[in-house]
């Protein structure tokens, strides 16, 4: 396959490695608004440089990976999908709801496969959580707790176009909440605080956030997000059911310490960030995307396990919108207020393929 990569920044450089390391890919063409950066990443993986996005489009690669800043995604997804070129697009696909609805409708109509890069669906721990809910090991799922805490905030320029902590950071948790529970969110109550750099508050964003969510079967979820977690990169989930309580991410590198005298020891080095915590998941999601491309070429593009669609991403964004409204207006917000238009995801009881 010939695969294009648009955007060679933090996450684009990771995807370049995954693409170049996959035996199905014979050529990677990299394009970045900063030509030097594009060249460096292309050289690092033995790839080629495309002169521009237009040139890449005209070259008609077999697939494209979009890893540019969030506000550029919608346009790129529609342009490539409209030419029949499958797209793996970084999360979030869209920063605002009007664009989300337009793009989701266009992608549905065009029919070209588009996968959204929610890599937690390919993380071994989250996958086990998914399977435990479906196998019955958890019993009836009653409560979920989800944490995403970065050690340091992104730079001001990133924050300004990111859509804010709910749409940029907690969106991962909104996606896995739906994917793992198999249910839809009906109500969100979120609040936040600014305890760090002034540019975050100035962008209307929060650097600490918590939320309480109610799912359509009565399951309750709590969430925490931070841009300033001094102990390290902390991404975890707890699933509490009538039969068992399971923890995802409670490994030896979790930046969490027990003060109990007989607590088990943890490794000294906590996870430093998403690049090391999710290295295997990033590779697996690119591999799954290449599988999707191959399947679509063979005439079948549905049913691939873990595949996050643009409609799934729209639903995650609706939850983020409700959270942003809740934080701003200091009240619980029903999803029905922002629109809950997509059918539920994989029903509980469906086996993982
Ligand atoms: N899934 C994850 O865990 C994860 C992690 C980090 C970032 N992301 C997402 O990936 C996207 C990129 O984030 P990042 O941290 O890599 O950003 P970044 O700023 O490090 O990199 C973005 C790159 O895109 C280039 N660029 C900007 N506009 C362009 C355009 N129109 N055409 C071509 N190149 C363009 C920039 O020059 C830069 O090199 C964001 O949407 C972010 O939310 C996802």
PDB file of N, CA and C and ligand atoms in Angstrom, residues 6-12 31-34 37 53 67-70 72-73 90-92 117 119 158 168 172 274 282, ligand 1:
ATOM      1  N   UNK A   6      -0.477  13.184   6.794  1.00  0.00           N
ATOM      2  CA  UNK A   6      -0.583  14.647   6.813  1.00  0.00           C
ATOM      3  C   UNK A   6      -0.416  15.114   8.256  1.00  0.00           C
ATOM      4  N   UNK A   7       0.635  15.853   8.517  1.00  0.00           N
ATOM      5  CA  UNK A   7       0.934  16.301   9.877  1.00  0.00           C
ATOM      6  C   UNK A   7       2.021  15.428  10.482  1.00  0.00           C
ATOM      7  N   UNK A   8       3.186  16.017  10.734  1.00  0.00           N
ATOM      8  CA  UNK A   8       4.332  15.251  11.236  1.00  0.00           C
ATOM      9  C   UNK A   8       4.791  15.799  12.583  1.00  0.00           C
ATOM     10  N   UNK A   9       3.824  16.146  13.425  1.00  0.00           N
ATOM     11  CA  UNK A   9       4.152  16.655  14.764  1.00  0.00           C
ATOM     12  C   UNK A   9       4.300  15.512  15.758  1.00  0.00           C
ATOM     13  N   UNK A  10       3.844  15.739  17.011  1.00  0.00           N
ATOM     14  CA  UNK A  10       4.045  14.752  18.078  1.00  0.00           C
ATOM     15  C   UNK A  10       3.457  13.395  17.696  1.00  0.00           C
ATOM     16  N   UNK A  11       2.166  13.394  17.335  1.00  0.00           N
ATOM     17  CA  UNK A  11       1.523  12.100  17.076  1.00  0.00           C
ATOM     18  C   UNK A  11       1.796  11.623  15.645  1.00  0.00           C
ATOM     19  N   UNK A  12       1.975  12.577  14.724  1.00  0.00           N
ATOM     20  CA  UNK A  12       2.268  12.197  13.331  1.00  0.00           C
ATOM     21  C   UNK A  12       3.566  11.413  13.239  1.00  0.00           C
ATOM     22  N   UNK A  31       3.466  14.876   4.431  1.00  0.00           N
ATOM     23  CA  UNK A  31       3.342  16.303   4.142  1.00  0.00           C
ATOM     24  C   UNK A  31       3.032  17.042   5.440  1.00  0.00           C
ATOM     25  N   UNK A  32       3.736  18.155   5.635  1.00  0.00           N
ATOM     26  CA  UNK A  32       3.506  18.974   6.825  1.00  0.00           C
ATOM     27  C   UNK A  32       3.585  20.443   6.400  1.00  0.00           C
ATOM     28  N   UNK A  33       2.794  21.289   7.061  1.00  0.00           N
ATOM     29  CA  UNK A  33       2.826  22.722   6.760  1.00  0.00           C
ATOM     30  C   UNK A  33       4.230  23.281   7.006  1.00  0.00           C
ATOM     31  N   UNK A  34       4.969  22.634   7.874  1.00  0.00           N
ATOM     32  CA  UNK A  34       6.374  22.997   8.117  1.00  0.00           C
ATOM     33  C   UNK A  34       7.233  21.986   7.323  1.00  0.00           C
ATOM     34  N   UNK A  37       9.973  19.936   9.059  1.00  0.00           N
ATOM     35  CA  UNK A  37       9.479  18.896   9.960  1.00  0.00           C
ATOM     36  C   UNK A  37       9.030  17.677   9.150  1.00  0.00           C
ATOM     37  N   UNK A  53      -0.648  19.127   0.387  1.00  0.00           N
ATOM     38  CA  UNK A  53      -1.822  18.258   0.553  1.00  0.00           C
ATOM     39  C   UNK A  53      -2.480  18.029  -0.808  1.00  0.00           C
ATOM     40  N   UNK A  67      -3.004  13.766  10.892  1.00  0.00           N
ATOM     41  CA  UNK A  67      -2.473  14.029  12.238  1.00  0.00           C
ATOM     42  C   UNK A  67      -2.119  15.507  12.388  1.00  0.00           C
ATOM     43  N   UNK A  68      -2.956  16.339  11.791  1.00  0.00           N
ATOM     44  CA  UNK A  68      -2.784  17.795  11.878  1.00  0.00           C
ATOM     45  C   UNK A  68      -3.594  18.317  13.068  1.00  0.00           C
ATOM     46  N   UNK A  69      -3.484  19.622  13.384  1.00  0.00           N
ATOM     47  CA  UNK A  69      -4.301  20.151  14.485  1.00  0.00           C
ATOM     48  C   UNK A  69      -5.801  19.972  14.220  1.00  0.00           C
ATOM     49  N   UNK A  70      -6.550  19.858  15.307  1.00  0.00           N
ATOM     50  CA  UNK A  70      -7.959  19.462  15.251  1.00  0.00           C
ATOM     51  C   UNK A  70      -8.791  20.290  14.270  1.00  0.00           C
ATOM     52  N   UNK A  72      -8.274  21.431  11.503  1.00  0.00           N
ATOM     53  CA  UNK A  72      -8.062  21.150  10.072  1.00  0.00           C
ATOM     54  C   UNK A  72      -8.651  19.794   9.663  1.00  0.00           C
ATOM     55  N   UNK A  73      -9.072  18.970  10.626  1.00  0.00           N
ATOM     56  CA  UNK A  73      -9.441  17.582  10.325  1.00  0.00           C
ATOM     57  C   UNK A  73     -10.625  17.453   9.367  1.00  0.00           C
ATOM     58  N   UNK A  90      -6.972  11.588  13.347  1.00  0.00           N
ATOM     59  CA  UNK A  90      -6.739  11.778  14.773  1.00  0.00           C
ATOM     60  C   UNK A  90      -7.995  12.336  15.455  1.00  0.00           C
ATOM     61  N   UNK A  91      -8.113  12.053  16.720  1.00  0.00           N
ATOM     62  CA  UNK A  91      -9.210  12.595  17.512  1.00  0.00           C
ATOM     63  C   UNK A  91      -8.875  14.025  17.896  1.00  0.00           C
ATOM     64  N   UNK A  92      -9.797  14.881  18.235  1.00  0.00           N
ATOM     65  CA  UNK A  92     -11.193  14.743  17.822  1.00  0.00           C
ATOM     66  C   UNK A  92     -11.323  15.101  16.351  1.00  0.00           C
ATOM     67  N   UNK A 117      -9.099   7.942  15.469  1.00  0.00           N
ATOM     68  CA  UNK A 117      -7.970   7.392  16.223  1.00  0.00           C
ATOM     69  C   UNK A 117      -8.164   7.502  17.743  1.00  0.00           C
ATOM     70  N   UNK A 119      -7.211   5.515  20.402  1.00  0.00           N
ATOM     71  CA  UNK A 119      -6.323   4.354  20.509  1.00  0.00           C
ATOM     72  C   UNK A 119      -6.596   3.503  21.737  1.00  0.00           C
ATOM     73  N   UNK A 158      -1.620  25.261  21.002  1.00  0.00           N
ATOM     74  CA  UNK A 158      -2.407  24.020  20.886  1.00  0.00           C
ATOM     75  C   UNK A 158      -3.751  24.194  21.604  1.00  0.00           C
ATOM     76  N   UNK A 168     -10.994  17.878  23.879  1.00  0.00           N
ATOM     77  CA  UNK A 168      -9.640  17.465  23.480  1.00  0.00           C
ATOM     78  C   UNK A 168      -9.122  16.301  24.318  1.00  0.00           C
ATOM     79  N   UNK A 172     -11.451  11.056  24.930  1.00  0.00           N
ATOM     80  CA  UNK A 172     -11.027   9.648  24.972  1.00  0.00           C
ATOM     81  C   UNK A 172     -11.902   8.870  25.955  1.00  0.00           C
ATOM     82  N   UNK A 274       1.491  10.260  26.973  1.00  0.00           N
ATOM     83  CA  UNK A 274       0.741   9.351  26.102  1.00  0.00           C
ATOM     84  C   UNK A 274       1.648   8.567  25.163  1.00  0.00           C
ATOM     85  N   UNK A 282      -1.034   2.686  19.812  1.00  0.00           N
ATOM     86  CA  UNK A 282      -0.922   3.471  18.569  1.00  0.00           C
ATOM     87  C   UNK A 282      -0.552   2.562  17.401  1.00  0.00           C
TER      88      UNK A 282
HETATM   89  N1  LIG B   1      -4.720  10.001  20.085  1.00  0.00           N
HETATM   90  C1  LIG B   1      -3.905  10.619  20.906  1.00  0.00           C
HETATM   91  O1  LIG B   1      -3.565  10.126  21.970  1.00  0.00           O
HETATM   92  C2  LIG B   1      -3.347  11.956  20.508  1.00  0.00           C
HETATM   93  C3  LIG B   1      -2.192  12.440  21.108  1.00  0.00           C
HETATM   94  C4  LIG B   1      -1.706  13.675  20.688  1.00  0.00           C
HETATM   95  C5  LIG B   1      -2.382  14.400  19.725  1.00  0.00           C
HETATM   96  N2  LIG B   1      -3.530  13.906  19.192  1.00  0.00           N
HETATM   97  C6  LIG B   1      -4.276  14.673  18.182  1.00  0.00           C
HETATM   98  O2  LIG B   1      -3.470  14.751  17.023  1.00  0.00           O
HETATM   99  C7  LIG B   1      -3.610  16.030  16.417  1.00  0.00           C
HETATM  100  C8  LIG B   1      -2.223  16.645  16.294  1.00  0.00           C
HETATM  101  O3  LIG B   1      -1.689  16.805  17.584  1.00  0.00           O
HETATM  102  P1  LIG B   1      -0.105  16.949  17.818  1.00  0.00           P
HETATM  103  O4  LIG B   1       0.059  16.987  19.282  1.00  0.00           O
HETATM  104  O5  LIG B   1       0.637  15.942  17.022  1.00  0.00           O
HETATM  105  O6  LIG B   1       0.123  18.408  17.212  1.00  0.00           O
HETATM  106  P2  LIG B   1       1.494  19.063  16.719  1.00  0.00           P
HETATM  107  O7  LIG B   1       1.283  20.531  16.776  1.00  0.00           O
HETATM  108  O8  LIG B   1       2.669  18.460  17.421  1.00  0.00           O
HETATM  109  O9  LIG B   1       1.610  18.606  15.176  1.00  0.00           O
HETATM  110  C9  LIG B   1       0.736  19.045  14.173  1.00  0.00           C
HETATM  111  C10 LIG B   1       1.521  19.124  12.867  1.00  0.00           C
HETATM  112  O10 LIG B   1       0.618  19.437  11.807  1.00  0.00           O
HETATM  113  C11 LIG B   1       1.244  20.418  10.945  1.00  0.00           C
HETATM  114  N3  LIG B   1       0.163  21.106  10.246  1.00  0.00           N
HETATM  115  C12 LIG B   1      -0.669  22.074  10.712  1.00  0.00           C
HETATM  116  N4  LIG B   1      -1.598  22.385   9.782  1.00  0.00           N
HETATM  117  C13 LIG B   1      -1.333  21.599   8.703  1.00  0.00           C
HETATM  118  C14 LIG B   1      -1.943  21.457   7.437  1.00  0.00           C
HETATM  119  N5  LIG B   1      -3.042  22.157   7.093  1.00  0.00           N
HETATM  120  N6  LIG B   1      -1.393  20.585   6.555  1.00  0.00           N
HETATM  121  C15 LIG B   1      -0.293  19.856   6.876  1.00  0.00           C
HETATM  122  N7  LIG B   1       0.320  19.956   8.078  1.00  0.00           N
HETATM  123  C16 LIG B   1      -0.217  20.802   8.982  1.00  0.00           C
HETATM  124  C17 LIG B   1       2.056  21.266  11.875  1.00  0.00           C
HETATM  125  O11 LIG B   1       3.086  21.943  11.190  1.00  0.00           O
HETATM  126  C18 LIG B   1       2.603  20.220  12.870  1.00  0.00           C
HETATM  127  O12 LIG B   1       3.827  19.671  12.435  1.00  0.00           O
HETATM  128  C19 LIG B   1      -4.593  16.813  17.284  1.00  0.00           C
HETATM  129  O13 LIG B   1      -5.871  16.729  16.714  1.00  0.00           O
HETATM  130  C20 LIG B   1      -4.570  16.086  18.612  1.00  0.00           C
HETATM  131  O14 LIG B   1      -5.812  16.158  19.299  1.00  0.00           O
HETATM  132  C21 LIG B   1      -4.009  12.707  19.546  1.00  0.00           C
END
